[in-house]
Amino acid sequence: MTEKFKYLLNSYNLSYFIIIIFSVFFFLFQNPFENIFSNYDQEFWNSYHAIILYSGYEQEHFNEPGHINYLLLSFFYKIIDFFNIYNIPKIDDLNKSNEFIIKINEIVIIARVFGLAVSALLYLLIIKIFKEFRLENVLLITIALIT
């Protein structure tokens, strides 16, 4: 192998760049602004459980493997509401709203942005751990992560 190719295989900066570009590309590829009821997906379920926790109620199912995700998303909703970025309604207000579908779509878009941020941070953290252990061929590992 040439030295330039070896350098590219071990380039952490290139791995960071690829992770960020592909994360944004896949986020936009799925059309984050699509109506939630035209293509029901996991973000709706995550948003629903996060709003229940955000509203101060207990989670409906205690054997859910996604509880950490629901909890983190509810904290994210609290931060967004605290900084007045978007007024996240409580579950009772959402049920009484005449704009239920519009509000749910907006909340799900926020959940998708949260998912993008968490995924990108997780990928970057994994590459950082690889850097600490001085693993070779980090670019191949990066490509494996994004697939």
CSV table of C-alpha atoms in Angstrom, one decimal:
chain,number,residue,atom,x,y,z
A,1,MET,CA,0.0,0.0,0.0
A,2,THR,CA,1.1,3.5,-0.7
A,3,GLU,CA,1.7,5.9,2.2
A,4,LYS,CA,-1.1,8.2,1.1
A,5,PHE,CA,-3.6,5.3,1.1
A,6,LYS,CA,-2.4,4.2,4.6
A,7,TYR,CA,-2.8,7.8,5.8
A,8,LEU,CA,-6.4,7.9,4.5
A,9,LEU,CA,-7.2,4.6,6.2
A,10,ASN,CA,-6.0,6.0,9.5
A,11,SER,CA,-7.4,9.5,9.2
A,12,TYR,CA,-9.6,10.3,12.1
A,13,ASN,CA,-10.5,13.7,10.6
A,14,LEU,CA,-11.7,12.1,7.4
A,15,SER,CA,-13.8,9.7,9.6
A,16,TYR,CA,-15.4,12.6,11.5
A,17,PHE,CA,-16.2,14.4,8.2
A,18,ILE,CA,-17.7,11.3,6.7
A,19,ILE,CA,-19.9,10.6,9.8
A,20,ILE,CA,-21.2,14.2,9.8
A,21,ILE,CA,-21.9,14.3,6.1
A,22,PHE,CA,-23.6,10.9,6.0
A,23,SER,CA,-25.7,11.6,9.1
A,24,VAL,CA,-27.1,14.8,7.6
A,25,PHE,CA,-27.6,13.1,4.2
A,26,PHE,CA,-29.6,10.2,5.7
A,27,PHE,CA,-31.5,12.6,7.9
A,28,LEU,CA,-32.6,14.7,4.9
A,29,PHE,CA,-33.0,11.6,2.7
A,30,GLN,CA,-35.8,10.3,4.9
A,31,ASN,CA,-37.6,13.6,4.5
A,32,PRO,CA,-37.8,14.8,8.1
A,33,PHE,CA,-40.8,17.0,7.3
A,34,GLU,CA,-43.0,14.2,6.0
A,35,ASN,CA,-46.5,14.0,7.5
A,36,ILE,CA,-46.3,11.4,10.3
A,37,PHE,CA,-49.6,9.8,9.5
A,38,SER,CA,-48.6,9.1,5.9
A,39,ASN,CA,-45.8,6.9,7.0
A,40,TYR,CA,-46.1,5.8,10.6
A,41,ASP,CA,-42.7,5.3,12.1
A,42,GLN,CA,-40.7,4.9,15.3
A,43,GLU,CA,-40.4,8.6,16.0
A,44,PHE,CA,-44.1,8.8,16.7
A,45,TRP,CA,-43.9,6.1,19.3
A,46,ASN,CA,-40.8,7.6,20.8
A,47,SER,CA,-42.4,11.1,20.9
A,48,TYR,CA,-45.6,9.8,22.5
A,49,HIS,CA,-43.7,8.1,25.3
A,50,ALA,CA,-41.4,11.1,25.8
A,51,ILE,CA,-44.4,13.5,26.0
A,52,ILE,CA,-46.0,11.2,28.6
A,53,LEU,CA,-42.8,11.4,30.7
A,54,TYR,CA,-42.5,15.2,29.9
A,55,SER,CA,-46.0,15.7,31.2
A,56,GLY,CA,-45.2,14.1,34.5
A,57,TYR,CA,-47.0,10.8,34.1
A,58,GLU,CA,-45.5,7.4,34.5
A,59,GLN,CA,-44.5,5.4,31.5
A,60,GLU,CA,-47.2,3.0,30.2
A,61,HIS,CA,-45.0,0.0,29.7
A,62,PHE,CA,-42.1,-0.7,32.1
A,63,ASN,CA,-40.6,-3.5,30.1
A,64,GLU,CA,-39.9,-1.2,27.1
A,65,PRO,CA,-36.3,-1.4,25.9
A,66,GLY,CA,-36.4,2.2,24.8
A,67,HIS,CA,-37.0,3.8,28.2
A,68,ILE,CA,-33.6,5.6,28.1
A,69,ASN,CA,-34.5,7.0,24.7
A,70,TYR,CA,-37.9,8.2,26.0
A,71,LEU,CA,-36.3,9.7,29.1
A,72,LEU,CA,-33.6,11.6,27.1
A,73,LEU,CA,-36.1,12.8,24.6
A,74,SER,CA,-38.3,14.1,27.3
A,75,PHE,CA,-35.4,16.0,28.8
A,76,PHE,CA,-34.7,17.4,25.3
A,77,TYR,CA,-38.3,18.6,25.2
A,78,LYS,CA,-37.9,20.2,28.6
A,79,ILE,CA,-34.8,22.1,27.4
A,80,ILE,CA,-36.5,23.2,24.2
A,81,ASP,CA,-39.5,24.4,26.2
A,82,PHE,CA,-37.3,26.1,28.8
A,83,PHE,CA,-35.4,28.1,26.2
A,84,ASN,CA,-38.7,29.0,24.4
A,85,ILE,CA,-37.5,27.4,21.2
A,86,TYR,CA,-40.8,25.6,20.8
A,87,ASN,CA,-43.7,25.3,23.2
A,88,ILE,CA,-44.0,21.5,23.7
A,89,PRO,CA,-47.5,20.8,24.9
A,90,LYS,CA,-48.3,18.5,27.8
A,91,ILE,CA,-50.2,15.4,26.9
A,92,ASP,CA,-53.5,16.7,28.4
A,93,ASP,CA,-53.2,19.9,26.3
A,94,LEU,CA,-52.3,17.9,23.2
A,95,ASN,CA,-55.4,15.8,23.6
A,96,LYS,CA,-57.6,18.8,24.0
A,97,SER,CA,-56.1,20.6,21.0
A,98,ASN,CA,-57.9,21.2,17.7
A,99,GLU,CA,-54.5,21.1,16.0
A,100,PHE,CA,-53.5,17.7,17.2
A,101,ILE,CA,-52.1,16.5,13.9
A,102,ILE,CA,-50.1,19.7,13.3
A,103,LYS,CA,-48.7,19.6,16.8
A,104,ILE,CA,-47.8,15.9,16.7
A,105,ASN,CA,-46.0,16.5,13.3
A,106,GLU,CA,-44.0,19.3,14.8
A,107,ILE,CA,-43.1,17.3,17.9
A,108,VAL,CA,-42.0,14.3,15.7
A,109,ILE,CA,-39.7,16.6,13.6
A,110,ILE,CA,-38.1,17.7,16.9
A,111,ALA,CA,-37.7,14.0,17.8
A,112,ARG,CA,-36.0,13.4,14.4
A,113,VAL,CA,-33.6,16.3,15.0
A,114,PHE,CA,-32.8,14.8,18.4
A,115,GLY,CA,-32.2,11.4,16.8
A,116,LEU,CA,-29.8,12.9,14.3
A,117,ALA,CA,-27.9,14.7,17.1
A,118,VAL,CA,-27.7,11.6,19.3
A,119,SER,CA,-26.6,9.3,16.4
A,120,ALA,CA,-23.9,11.8,15.2
A,121,LEU,CA,-22.6,12.2,18.8
A,122,LEU,CA,-22.6,8.4,19.3
A,123,TYR,CA,-20.6,7.9,16.0
A,124,LEU,CA,-18.2,10.6,16.9
A,125,LEU,CA,-17.7,9.1,20.4
A,126,ILE,CA,-17.0,5.7,18.9
A,127,ILE,CA,-14.4,7.2,16.6
A,128,LYS,CA,-12.9,9.0,19.6
A,129,ILE,CA,-12.7,5.7,21.5
A,130,PHE,CA,-11.0,4.1,18.4
A,131,LYS,CA,-8.5,7.0,18.5
A,132,GLU,CA,-7.7,6.4,22.1
A,133,PHE,CA,-6.9,2.7,21.4
A,134,ARG,CA,-4.9,3.8,18.2
A,135,LEU,CA,-6.8,1.4,16.0
A,136,GLU,CA,-5.6,1.1,12.4
A,137,ASN,CA,-7.9,1.4,9.4
A,138,VAL,CA,-10.4,3.6,11.2
A,139,LEU,CA,-11.9,4.7,7.8
A,140,LEU,CA,-13.1,1.1,7.2
A,141,ILE,CA,-14.6,1.0,10.7
A,142,THR,CA,-16.3,4.3,10.0
A,143,ILE,CA,-17.8,3.0,6.8
A,144,ALA,CA,-19.0,0.0,8.7
A,145,LEU,CA,-20.7,2.3,11.2
A,146,ILE,CA,-22.6,4.2,8.7
A,147,THR,CA,-23.9,1.2,6.9
